[in-house]
Amino acid sequence: MRKKSSAPTMKDVAQEAGVALGTVSKVINGIPVGESYRIRVEAAISKLHYQVNSYAQGLKASSTHTVAVLIPNTKNSYFAKLTNLINLSLTRRKYRMLLCCTDYDPSFEQEYITMAQQNKVDGIIGLTYNPNLLINPDTPFVSIDRIMGANIPCVTCDNFMGGQMAAEKLADLGCQNVAFLRIGSSLTNEPNKRRAGFENGCLAHGLHCETKMLEDDDSIEEFEIFLRERMQNGRLEFDGIFCSTDLLAYHTIQMLDKLGVRVPEDVQIIGFDGVQLFGELDYICSTIVQPVEDIAEMCVQTLLQDTLTARPPLICLPVSYAAGGTTKESVPQNHQISTRSIR
Amino acid sequence: MRKKSSAPTMKDVAQEAGVALGTVSKVINGIPVGESYRIRVEAAISKLHYQVNSYAQGLKASSTHTVAVLIPNTKNSYFAKLTNLINLSLTRRKYRMLLCCTDYDPSFEQEYITMAQQNKVDGIIGLTYNPNLLINPDTPFVSIDRIMGANIPCVTCDNFMGGQMAAEKLADLGCQNVAFLRIGSSLTNEPNKRRAGFENGCLAHGLHCETKMLEDDDSIEEFEIFLRERMQNGRLEFDGIFCSTDLLAYHTIQMLDKLGVRVPEDVQIIGFDGVQLFGELDYICSTIVQPVEDIAEMCVQTLLQDTLTARPPLICLPVSYAAGGTTKESVPQNHQISTRSIR
DNA sequence: TTGTATGCGTTATCAT
DNA sequence: ATGATAACGCATACAA
């Protein structure tokens, strides 16, 4: 009959091995002890299937080797991939990850922050929208895509450059009259710079550009109305469209299809994010690709580096362009071919 | 100057409120105390911004309100959605979720299990492949898609029925000579029943069926060779193909495109899983849809129900069929239309 | 080098 | 009803 029905503790191990509690602790933490002691302790550990209790450890050390990740959801392919990569990066460093899907809800975001702090996490990585998020300043926080305050580092991609690249690309591909479509949070976050970059790029390359932005609560159908208004004799007046996200690009392509406008023959489309089918196959559309791997790694690295000083407030990672079948590349590219193949 | 630089504790609250420690605890846990005391304690709490330390709680209660979820990754859209839904379901019940991406690696799976148990999680939900996973029997475990042992509940969809439905559908759509393609784990898991169901359905509906299965380490190109061998005069000998997953269906469509075979005109294709673009938009292909919402909810419910008895060993949830543009439906369906629109 | 004792923050049991 | 005190399992400073 076992002494206890519950899990064995260090005390049990010490008793089994016939040594003192402190010795067991030392063996577990790799602090040198006498060879014979070590062997006896290790034998006892494996005999009892002893496992340390991280909660007791955490209580003692007030560091839990756990990081909370706040993200709207993991359904959206971009978020899903980001979550996956952050998880891998944390795991590599022996950190645990608390997943917190906020569903874009500001109050959920706040609740999760509170929860995380109660749970004494070592840090929080958050892609959040709540403008007045209350964060205890002694919990390290790294923000994605939004500048939150003086002492909170923000990791993002070079959204401005991405917008510029999109404009440049469309110009290179022969466009003259382009549109920028955007929907989503009216919050001042980094992705908003996509617009500024695009307009800047249009100016530089002599493109005429019209911008149409929707608010969160607007229906996506507004775009359809907008596009319909810009048609004359069955022809769209734009020959290029830059969408603020791949998701929006996808919707736009569907709308254009309904209107009888062909992509990329009549109008070329570039999205943003670099969303791929099944997370690693073909791009949904021609797109400005975010360096998700680097973003994930940078978040974790920035969060966990001990030198809290010298943390730059804004870390901007470079983007790249990938053809995805919704633009007329002169030299066919891999992705374009494969994407076309399922169309 | 603050007494401590670290977070305030119950003791601080008690001192601030001028009451005893136990009283503070009672207020926090909703145990009735005198009105005047309660008010003073609550005032002190908000003044000090006190938050309970879940680690101390967990140490005391040896229950942490935390569940670990083991999943290969969150890049694959199906896993991503499942993860998201499990997270929502857990959050609704005020449980925290530890995300553990195993990358299909048996040793990662084992390490995560060990970690989770050290972390005193209240339970584990796992979609795993390691055939000899060592699980401490007093940590509740719910398996997805694989039967792991007598006392471990397994939640899965009705894979056999799904296979049957695919066969029936192909027969209804006029197919006569079909193929079943499968790749992946050679492990005996529930999704293997897709094949049995399909062959059974073929038999019942007079379809001639050929099966081609690849092992984990085989290259996907093997399928291309297989398909090429089944072509005569530029025509494929099959008029229908059932793929064990949507991902495989997608690859197959690409291969067929290379071979000059049209989908769905020359050959109709049905996949399995119900993967959607952006996690909630169009299906990638015509497919047998897994009830992801129900699977997620059932996992959580089964894991957290206190009556550990009466847990059925295998919980099989019904699947459904959805057209996705890779079959020739007589009556056009929504998804088909919208999918076509981007093709 | 090994063992002992104390405290981490909380809850629960017990006197008061 | 309220307050003191003893665990929970571990780490560590200190004594042996």
XYZ file of C-alpha atoms (C1' of nucleotides) in Angstrom:
718
model
C 0.000 0.000 0.000
C 1.291 3.376 -0.961
C 1.656 6.034 1.633
C -0.164 8.589 -0.428
C -2.472 8.303 -3.334
C -1.248 11.615 -4.683
C 1.906 12.301 -6.636
C 5.232 11.682 -4.913
C 7.071 14.682 -3.547
C 10.674 15.491 -2.894
C 10.177 14.324 0.634
C 9.152 10.906 -0.603
C 12.206 10.747 -2.805
C 14.451 11.765 0.080
C 12.975 9.101 2.276
C 13.235 6.454 -0.412
C 16.847 7.358 -1.106
C 17.675 7.761 2.547
C 19.024 11.255 2.120
C 17.935 14.709 3.158
C 15.476 16.887 1.318
C 18.088 19.422 0.312
C 20.183 16.785 -1.356
C 17.326 15.748 -3.550
C 16.755 19.326 -4.547
C 20.383 19.685 -5.468
C 20.422 16.588 -7.603
C 17.382 17.817 -9.472
C 18.826 21.243 -10.046
C 22.196 19.922 -11.151
C 24.104 21.221 -8.174
C 27.063 18.893 -7.508
C 26.613 16.313 -4.759
C 28.511 13.194 -3.871
C 28.445 10.600 -6.597
C 26.921 7.877 -4.427
C 24.215 10.241 -3.224
C 23.375 11.298 -6.728
C 22.954 7.739 -7.869
C 20.732 6.811 -4.969
C 18.575 9.864 -5.477
C 18.239 9.251 -9.181
C 17.283 5.674 -8.524
C 14.622 6.781 -6.086
C 13.322 9.352 -8.563
C 12.845 6.874 -11.332
C 11.462 4.277 -8.966
C 8.785 6.617 -7.685
C 8.297 8.289 -11.075
C 8.866 11.534 -9.308
C 8.220 14.773 -11.183
C 8.821 18.249 -9.879
C 5.794 20.369 -9.206
C 6.201 23.483 -11.297
C 3.620 25.275 -9.218
C 5.684 24.905 -6.094
C 8.739 25.914 -8.083
C 6.944 28.905 -9.474
C 5.738 29.971 -6.081
C 9.241 29.857 -4.752
C 10.986 31.435 -7.684
C 8.185 33.775 -8.694
C 9.150 32.957 -12.239
C 7.107 30.375 -14.043
C 8.769 29.893 -17.386
C 5.439 30.644 -18.959
C 4.439 33.223 -21.529
C 0.911 34.238 -22.469
C 0.169 34.903 -26.130
C -2.844 37.070 -26.937
C -4.131 36.780 -30.468
C -7.582 37.334 -31.984
C -7.910 33.725 -33.112
C -6.082 30.872 -34.761
C -8.552 30.380 -37.574
C -7.135 33.117 -39.722
C -4.161 31.559 -41.452
C -1.841 34.411 -40.648
C -2.596 34.334 -36.939
C -2.445 30.556 -36.993
C 1.010 30.523 -38.451
C 2.249 33.258 -36.159
C 0.924 31.368 -33.152
C 2.599 28.206 -34.311
C 5.951 29.869 -34.788
C 5.839 31.687 -31.472
C 5.027 28.391 -29.829
C 8.007 26.700 -31.445
C 10.294 29.529 -30.485
C 9.135 29.435 -26.874
C 9.393 25.675 -26.697
C 12.930 25.803 -27.979
C 13.726 27.992 -25.003
C 11.889 25.636 -22.626
C 9.087 28.085 -22.077
C 5.451 27.130 -21.797
C 2.810 29.010 -23.728
C -0.627 30.033 -22.591
C -2.835 30.551 -25.625
C -5.361 33.369 -25.309
C -7.751 33.861 -28.244
C -9.384 37.220 -27.775
C -11.753 37.222 -30.739
C -10.945 40.940 -31.146
C -12.938 41.634 -27.991
C -11.389 44.446 -25.908
C -12.818 43.091 -22.679
C -11.538 39.603 -23.394
C -8.159 41.135 -24.007
C -8.245 42.824 -20.639
C -9.452 39.696 -18.869
C -6.681 37.667 -20.396
C -4.094 40.199 -19.312
C -5.393 40.036 -15.779
C -5.466 36.269 -15.879
C -1.945 36.106 -17.190
C -0.680 38.323 -14.436
C -2.462 36.336 -11.779
C -0.807 33.354 -13.312
C 2.540 35.040 -12.805
C 3.609 34.618 -16.397
C 7.104 35.743 -17.231
C 5.779 37.842 -20.054
C 3.029 38.519 -22.549
C 3.097 38.734 -26.320
C -0.011 40.443 -27.599
C -1.617 41.315 -30.893
C -4.360 43.416 -29.397
C -6.785 46.177 -30.271
C -8.059 47.543 -26.971
C -6.748 51.119 -26.887
C -6.757 51.364 -23.092
C -5.384 48.028 -22.138
C -4.260 48.066 -18.524
C -0.958 46.291 -18.149
C 0.948 45.969 -14.951
C 4.292 47.527 -15.871
C 6.320 44.826 -14.180
C 5.031 42.157 -16.516
C 7.166 42.314 -19.653
C 4.985 42.886 -22.677
C 5.758 42.795 -26.374
C 3.175 44.142 -28.751
C 2.655 43.036 -32.322
C 1.608 45.598 -34.929
C 0.636 48.291 -32.477
C 2.563 50.846 -30.490
C 1.258 50.747 -26.952
C 3.457 53.052 -24.996
C 6.912 54.209 -24.173
C 8.220 51.127 -22.453
C 6.497 48.506 -24.532
C 8.426 47.197 -27.526
C 6.430 46.723 -30.698
C 7.325 44.173 -33.346
C 5.897 44.657 -36.789
C 6.785 44.336 -40.419
C 7.703 47.290 -42.566
C 4.162 48.165 -43.497
C 5.064 51.433 -45.135
C 7.652 49.784 -47.334
C 5.158 47.055 -48.144
C 2.693 49.619 -49.388
C 5.391 51.251 -51.443
C 6.421 47.923 -52.913
C 2.846 47.188 -53.901
C 2.610 50.506 -55.732
C 5.937 50.008 -57.406
C 4.984 46.505 -58.459
C 1.683 47.586 -59.919
C 3.457 50.364 -61.799
C 6.023 47.904 -63.119
C 3.237 45.653 -64.249
C 1.764 48.392 -66.327
C -0.968 49.784 -64.128
C -1.884 53.435 -64.345
C -5.052 53.854 -62.368
C -5.158 52.011 -59.101
C -7.217 51.719 -55.945
C -6.451 51.021 -52.325
C -9.029 49.085 -50.328
C -8.942 48.719 -46.605
C -11.216 47.406 -43.925
C -10.770 46.807 -40.264
C -9.898 48.390 -37.008
C -10.043 52.132 -37.048
C -7.369 52.016 -34.401
C -4.070 53.662 -35.040
C -1.909 50.636 -35.540
C 1.098 49.897 -37.657
C -0.698 48.234 -40.574
C -2.300 51.598 -41.228
C 1.007 52.623 -42.691
C 0.319 50.330 -45.609
C -1.897 53.014 -46.977
C 0.581 55.810 -46.543
C 3.286 53.728 -48.166
C 1.070 52.839 -51.054
C -0.020 56.392 -51.702
C 3.553 57.510 -51.448
C 4.595 54.857 -53.932
C 1.809 55.830 -56.305
C 2.991 59.398 -56.224
C 6.552 58.356 -56.930
C 5.544 56.218 -59.887
C 2.920 58.462 -61.341
C -0.024 56.257 -60.525
C -3.431 57.743 -60.038
C -4.816 56.307 -56.842
C -8.187 56.261 -55.170
C -8.636 55.048 -51.608
C -11.711 53.380 -50.154
C -11.747 52.498 -46.483
C -14.437 50.800 -44.455
C -14.946 50.811 -40.731
C -15.206 47.699 -38.616
C -18.953 47.711 -38.568
C -19.438 48.400 -42.247
C -20.541 45.555 -44.430
C -18.089 44.206 -46.935
C -20.759 44.755 -49.550
C -19.865 48.426 -49.449
C -16.871 47.556 -51.568
C -19.058 45.919 -54.142
C -21.097 49.070 -54.394
C -17.929 51.084 -54.662
C -16.548 48.907 -57.424
C -19.823 48.881 -59.297
C -19.835 52.666 -59.263
C -16.388 52.659 -60.793
C -17.477 50.638 -63.807
C -18.326 52.023 -67.220
C -19.515 49.914 -70.124
C -18.632 46.754 -68.290
C -15.090 47.915 -67.692
C -13.600 48.777 -64.336
C -11.798 52.082 -64.308
C -8.959 50.624 -62.243
C -6.300 48.370 -63.673
C -4.746 47.625 -60.305
C -5.952 47.197 -56.731
C -3.982 47.005 -53.509
C -5.883 45.408 -50.645
C -4.787 45.893 -47.068
C -4.952 42.152 -46.390
C -5.051 38.921 -48.355
C -8.445 38.195 -46.884
C -9.802 41.399 -48.322
C -8.077 40.639 -51.620
C -9.839 37.308 -51.698
C -13.200 38.923 -51.103
C -12.443 41.519 -53.727
C -11.607 38.888 -56.304
C -14.941 37.235 -55.629
C -16.781 40.511 -56.025
C -14.987 41.301 -59.261
C -15.891 37.876 -60.556
C -19.536 38.639 -59.918
C -19.145 41.895 -61.801
C -17.570 40.094 -64.727
C -14.154 41.643 -64.246
C -11.278 39.249 -64.849
C -8.244 38.933 -62.591
C -5.469 39.521 -63.517
C -6.392 40.247 -67.152
C -8.574 43.279 -66.495
C -7.335 44.260 -63.090
C -4.299 43.127 -61.136
C -4.541 42.620 -57.420
C -1.992 42.636 -54.651
C -2.817 41.713 -51.079
C -0.876 41.864 -47.858
C 0.231 39.202 -45.347
C 1.374 36.312 -47.472
C -1.345 33.888 -46.440
C -0.750 30.428 -47.857
C -3.034 27.500 -48.455
C -2.650 24.938 -45.696
C -0.260 27.364 -44.079
C 2.683 26.478 -46.268
C 1.564 25.902 -49.829
C 0.471 28.364 -52.483
C -0.317 31.989 -51.914
C -3.935 32.995 -52.177
C -3.043 35.968 -54.315
C -0.086 38.097 -55.285
C 0.917 39.614 -52.032
C 3.319 41.484 -49.799
C 4.659 38.744 -47.560
C 5.181 39.367 -43.877
C 8.289 37.727 -42.420
C 6.270 35.664 -39.967
C 9.184 33.539 -38.845
C 11.241 36.590 -38.009
C 8.351 38.325 -36.326
C 7.725 35.334 -34.095
C 11.366 34.918 -33.232
C 11.834 38.614 -32.596
C 8.846 38.757 -30.263
C 10.148 35.937 -28.150
C 13.697 37.184 -28.174
C 12.705 40.708 -27.252
C 10.408 39.502 -24.513
C 12.899 37.164 -22.903
C 16.104 39.111 -23.156
C 17.157 40.065 -19.673
C 18.584 43.437 -20.541
C 15.342 45.296 -20.342
C 17.190 48.390 -21.245
C 18.147 49.031 -24.814
C 14.879 47.653 -26.045
C 14.069 49.693 -29.094
C 10.445 50.787 -29.047
C 9.707 49.742 -32.604
C 11.200 46.779 -34.404
C 10.410 46.838 -38.093
C 11.094 43.711 -40.133
C 11.457 43.728 -43.923
C 8.716 42.431 -46.198
C 8.932 40.827 -49.615
C 6.761 40.457 -52.666
C 5.435 37.172 -53.983
C 3.442 36.610 -57.141
C 0.338 34.561 -56.606
C -1.547 34.538 -59.852
C -3.476 37.760 -59.475
C -0.857 39.831 -61.259
C 0.586 39.588 -64.753
C 4.225 38.781 -64.101
C 6.291 38.795 -67.262
C 8.448 35.971 -65.969
C 6.170 33.269 -64.614
C 6.984 32.365 -61.060
C 6.527 29.153 -59.198
C 3.690 30.211 -57.046
C 1.816 31.647 -59.879
C 1.937 28.433 -61.818
C 0.869 26.277 -58.960
C -1.887 28.608 -57.912
C -3.222 28.724 -61.391
C -3.284 25.015 -61.536
C -6.135 24.789 -59.109
C -8.064 27.640 -60.526
C 8.335 54.417 -0.948
C 6.642 51.064 -1.325
C 7.382 48.341 1.149
C 8.059 45.805 -1.568
C 8.875 46.175 -5.174
C 7.127 42.911 -5.945
C 3.427 42.332 -6.317
C 1.204 42.845 -3.288
C 0.095 39.765 -1.402
C -2.859 38.907 0.761
C -0.819 39.868 3.747
C -0.378 43.369 2.386
C -4.086 43.614 1.793
C -4.825 42.413 5.310
C -2.471 44.963 6.758
C -3.846 47.744 4.605
C -7.401 46.872 5.576
C -6.494 46.249 9.167
C -7.980 42.771 9.215
C -6.637 39.267 9.457
C -5.307 37.216 6.595
C -8.134 34.695 6.742
C -10.692 37.405 6.334
C -9.114 38.591 3.144
C -9.133 35.076 1.798
C -12.805 34.754 2.593
C -13.695 37.967 0.852
C -11.840 36.859 -2.229
C -13.452 33.459 -2.297
C -16.918 34.814 -1.719
C -17.320 33.364 1.746
C -19.640 35.606 3.779
C -17.979 38.062 6.145
C -19.231 41.093 7.965
C -20.319 43.861 5.666
C -17.941 46.467 7.062
C -15.008 44.071 6.787
C -15.846 43.193 3.217
C -15.887 46.807 2.189
C -12.595 47.584 3.850
C -10.955 44.569 2.260
C -12.285 45.388 -1.161
C -11.061 48.933 -0.838
C -7.604 47.716 0.100
C -7.601 45.301 -2.821
C -8.345 47.925 -5.374
C -6.029 50.398 -3.738
C -3.093 48.009 -3.896
C -4.182 46.526 -7.234
C -3.989 43.176 -5.578
C -4.326 40.040 -7.706
C -4.370 36.496 -6.462
C -1.372 34.382 -7.250
C -2.652 31.338 -9.108
C 0.571 29.520 -8.431
C 0.064 29.688 -4.709
C -3.528 28.666 -5.253
C -2.471 25.805 -7.453
C 0.066 24.641 -4.937
C -2.542 24.554 -2.255
C -5.347 23.078 -4.270
C -3.254 20.892 -6.559
C -5.708 21.851 -9.241
C -4.714 24.576 -11.591
C -7.660 25.186 -13.878
C -5.319 24.559 -16.750
C -5.536 22.116 -19.637
C -2.742 21.190 -22.026
C -3.613 20.725 -25.682
C -1.258 18.627 -27.795
C -1.582 19.105 -31.521
C 0.919 18.666 -34.376
C 0.780 22.335 -35.347
C -1.543 25.238 -35.929
C -0.474 25.897 -39.496
C -2.691 23.260 -40.978
C -6.096 24.870 -41.215
C -7.899 21.952 -39.667
C -5.671 21.859 -36.615
C -5.766 25.625 -36.392
C -9.524 25.703 -36.266
C -9.706 22.837 -33.811
C -7.233 24.592 -31.545
C -9.193 27.792 -31.730
C -12.462 26.112 -30.841
C -10.980 24.131 -27.975
C -9.520 27.352 -26.656
C -12.878 29.089 -26.783
C -14.574 26.187 -25.081
C -12.011 26.112 -22.306
C -12.130 29.857 -21.845
C -15.876 29.734 -21.522
C -15.352 27.400 -18.597
C -12.677 29.656 -17.096
C -9.896 27.233 -17.901
C -6.484 28.212 -19.133
C -4.930 26.464 -22.085
C -1.340 25.414 -22.554
C -0.626 25.075 -26.264
C 1.760 22.275 -27.187
C 2.691 21.954 -30.868
C 4.322 18.581 -31.294
C 5.226 18.754 -34.983
C 4.279 15.053 -35.194
C 7.404 14.231 -33.220
C 6.843 11.303 -30.823
C 9.504 12.495 -28.437
C 8.084 16.018 -28.368
C 4.752 14.475 -27.585
C 6.229 12.622 -24.658
C 8.101 15.665 -23.405
C 4.969 17.749 -23.520
C 3.057 15.139 -21.568
C 5.725 15.132 -18.912
C 5.809 18.895 -18.831
C 2.059 19.093 -18.531
C 2.036 16.749 -15.609
C 4.788 18.620 -13.857
C 2.684 21.648 -14.411
C -0.154 19.919 -12.610
C -2.622 20.483 -15.393
C -6.157 19.364 -14.747
C -6.184 17.411 -17.970
C -4.754 16.892 -21.424
C -6.397 16.871 -24.833
C -4.137 15.268 -27.381
C -4.070 14.589 -31.074
C -0.973 12.423 -30.982
C 0.809 9.740 -32.936
C 3.339 8.214 -30.552
C 2.146 4.629 -30.116
C 3.750 4.200 -26.697
C 2.948 7.468 -25.085
C 3.454 7.240 -21.331
C 0.637 8.956 -19.510
C 0.254 9.109 -15.791
C -3.166 7.557 -15.278
C -4.276 10.149 -12.774
C -4.053 12.942 -15.315
C -7.320 12.921 -17.251
C -6.633 12.515 -20.947
C -8.878 12.790 -23.964
C -7.554 11.590 -27.283
C -8.575 12.882 -30.682
C -8.752 10.476 -33.616
C -6.867 7.662 -31.939
C -7.828 4.989 -29.465
C -5.152 4.931 -26.811
C -6.333 2.496 -24.214
C -9.147 1.252 -22.082
C -9.585 4.239 -19.818
C -8.855 6.966 -22.295
C -11.838 8.431 -24.112
C -11.357 9.072 -27.807
C -13.255 11.752 -29.711
C -13.413 11.451 -33.456
C -15.749 11.954 -36.358
C -17.517 9.097 -38.069
C -14.716 8.338 -40.462
C -16.261 5.134 -41.737
C -19.515 6.863 -42.542
C -17.561 9.653 -44.177
C -15.890 7.196 -46.491
C -19.225 5.655 -47.308
C -20.734 9.038 -48.016
C -17.911 9.859 -50.380
C -18.499 6.656 -52.326
C -22.222 7.205 -52.414
C -21.772 10.774 -53.564
C -19.399 9.813 -56.349
C -21.832 7.117 -57.445
C -24.702 9.619 -57.426
C -22.628 11.972 -59.505
C -22.190 9.346 -62.156
C -18.804 7.880 -61.385
C -18.105 4.263 -62.170
C -14.412 3.768 -61.748
C -12.914 5.423 -58.731
C -9.703 5.562 -56.730
C -8.878 6.062 -53.096
C -5.679 7.914 -52.264
C -4.173 8.067 -48.834
C -0.958 9.267 -47.303
C 0.162 9.635 -43.772
C 0.764 7.885 -40.538
C 0.837 4.133 -40.814
C -0.471 4.124 -37.294
C -3.770 2.476 -36.571
C -5.897 5.490 -35.947
C -9.498 6.323 -36.553
C -9.079 8.158 -39.864
C -7.953 4.842 -41.322
C -11.571 3.860 -41.302
C -12.156 6.324 -44.110
C -10.753 3.750 -46.450
C -12.846 0.890 -45.145
C -15.961 3.025 -45.342
C -15.171 4.094 -48.863
C -14.497 0.584 -50.118
C -17.641 -0.578 -48.425
C -19.604 2.186 -50.086
C -18.096 1.376 -53.469
C -19.178 -2.199 -53.090
C -22.685 -1.160 -52.162
C -22.991 1.154 -55.140
C -21.268 -0.990 -57.712
C -18.220 1.216 -58.087
C -14.947 -0.264 -59.165
C -12.324 1.013 -56.784
C -8.572 0.998 -56.691
C -6.645 2.015 -53.589
C -3.228 3.655 -53.477
C -1.633 4.307 -50.121
C 1.684 5.921 -49.327
C 3.731 5.696 -46.174
C 4.896 8.691 -44.199
C 8.313 8.727 -45.744
C 7.202 8.258 -49.313
C 7.314 11.237 -51.597
C 4.046 12.689 -52.749
C 5.348 12.310 -56.284
C 4.534 8.623 -56.028
C 0.933 9.592 -56.620
C 1.861 11.387 -59.786
C 3.562 8.274 -61.050
C 0.539 6.242 -60.067
C -1.847 8.565 -61.854
C 0.343 8.727 -64.924
C 0.303 4.945 -65.130
C -3.464 5.004 -65.072
C -3.704 7.187 -68.145
C -4.392 6.006 -71.661
C -4.527 8.264 -74.689
C -4.511 11.298 -72.463
C -7.479 10.085 -70.507
C -7.427 9.022 -66.874
C -9.110 5.706 -66.255
C -10.765 7.013 -63.114
C -13.766 9.311 -63.149
C -13.728 9.861 -59.409
C -11.132 10.104 -56.656
C -11.558 10.106 -52.908
C -8.603 11.561 -51.028
C -8.095 10.867 -47.354
C -7.613 14.578 -46.605
C -8.294 17.917 -48.238
C -4.583 18.587 -48.315
C -4.022 15.474 -50.376
C -6.963 16.396 -52.568
C -5.344 19.751 -53.205
C -2.069 18.141 -54.188
C -3.913 15.690 -56.382
C -5.720 18.449 -58.209
C -2.396 20.097 -58.924
C -0.935 16.866 -60.246
C -3.941 16.244 -62.442
C -3.621 19.735 -63.810
C -0.049 18.968 -64.814
C -1.243 15.824 -66.539
C -3.867 17.768 -68.428
C -6.795 16.165 -66.631
C -9.628 18.560 -65.827
C -11.412 18.720 -62.487
C -14.339 18.157 -62.193
C -15.052 17.631 -65.901
C -12.823 14.585 -66.385
C -12.532 13.412 -62.832
C -14.443 14.408 -59.724
C -12.637 14.705 -56.438
C -13.782 14.502 -52.850
C -11.513 15.255 -49.929
C -11.915 14.906 -46.193
C -11.826 17.401 -43.295
C -13.724 20.398 -44.566
C -10.792 22.775 -44.668
C -11.872 26.303 -45.523
C -10.017 29.293 -46.863
C -9.200 31.692 -44.047
C -10.708 29.154 -41.717
C -14.281 30.113 -42.414
C -14.763 30.896 -46.069
C -14.911 28.608 -49.078
C -14.008 24.969 -49.082
C -10.843 24.021 -50.918
C -12.598 21.143 -52.638
C -15.709 19.040 -52.384
C -15.268 17.335 -49.083
C -16.526 15.335 -46.161
C -16.774 17.933 -43.417
C -15.691 17.108 -39.900
C -17.877 18.637 -37.170
C -14.988 20.593 -35.696
C -17.151 22.632 -33.350
C -18.700 19.507 -31.879
C -15.380 17.726 -31.662
C -13.830 20.607 -29.749
C -16.769 20.945 -27.409
C -16.969 17.213 -26.828
C -13.281 16.969 -25.987
C -13.532 19.667 -23.367
C -16.785 18.395 -21.970
C -15.531 14.837 -21.725
C -12.280 15.924 -20.149
C -13.826 18.138 -17.525
C -16.850 16.165 -16.519
C -16.331 15.015 -12.973
C -18.023 11.678 -13.326
C -15.017 9.878 -14.648
C -17.120 6.784 -14.849
C -19.525 6.356 -17.687
C -17.060 7.821 -20.111
C -17.642 5.946 -23.311
C -14.355 4.872 -24.848
C -15.158 6.112 -28.330
C -17.236 9.152 -29.171
C -18.081 9.293 -32.856
C -19.530 12.511 -34.242
C -21.464 12.691 -37.524
C -19.921 14.134 -40.670
C -21.541 15.914 -43.590
C -20.851 16.483 -47.245
C -20.158 19.848 -48.814
C -19.686 20.604 -52.479
C -16.615 22.650 -53.200
C -16.293 22.870 -56.946
C -14.422 19.650 -57.583
C -17.577 17.656 -58.213
C -20.362 18.092 -60.750
C -23.361 18.840 -58.564
C -26.597 18.984 -60.517
C -27.965 21.671 -58.244
C -25.307 24.327 -57.770
C -24.529 24.943 -54.132
C -23.316 28.053 -52.446
C -19.812 26.998 -51.767
C -19.361 25.721 -55.234
C -20.313 29.024 -56.747
C -18.110 31.071 -54.532
C -15.170 28.760 -54.912
C -15.494 28.829 -58.652
C -15.469 32.535 -58.602
C -11.819 32.674 -57.683
C -10.755 29.930 -59.998
C 29.857 18.257 1.027
C 25.356 17.186 3.497
C 21.414 18.205 6.328
C 18.049 21.561 8.568
C 15.053 25.208 8.757
C 12.581 28.948 6.855
C 9.536 31.214 3.640
C 7.075 31.774 -0.978
C 1.143 33.115 -1.053
C -2.752 30.740 -0.359
C -6.416 28.007 1.891
C -8.516 25.618 5.627
C -8.863 24.183 10.307
C -9.360 25.503 14.475
C -9.954 28.264 18.659
C -11.677 32.577 20.025
C -18.050 35.974 12.490
C -13.088 36.682 13.001
C -8.211 35.798 13.591
C -4.087 32.832 14.348
C -1.723 28.846 12.495
C -0.537 24.920 9.886
C 0.123 22.858 5.694
C 0.941 22.636 0.153
C 6.171 21.325 -2.428
C 10.155 23.399 -3.319
C 14.653 26.203 -2.990
C 18.090 28.183 -0.405
C 20.655 30.325 3.260
C 22.796 28.582 6.954
C 24.475 25.302 10.302
C 26.856 20.980 10.925
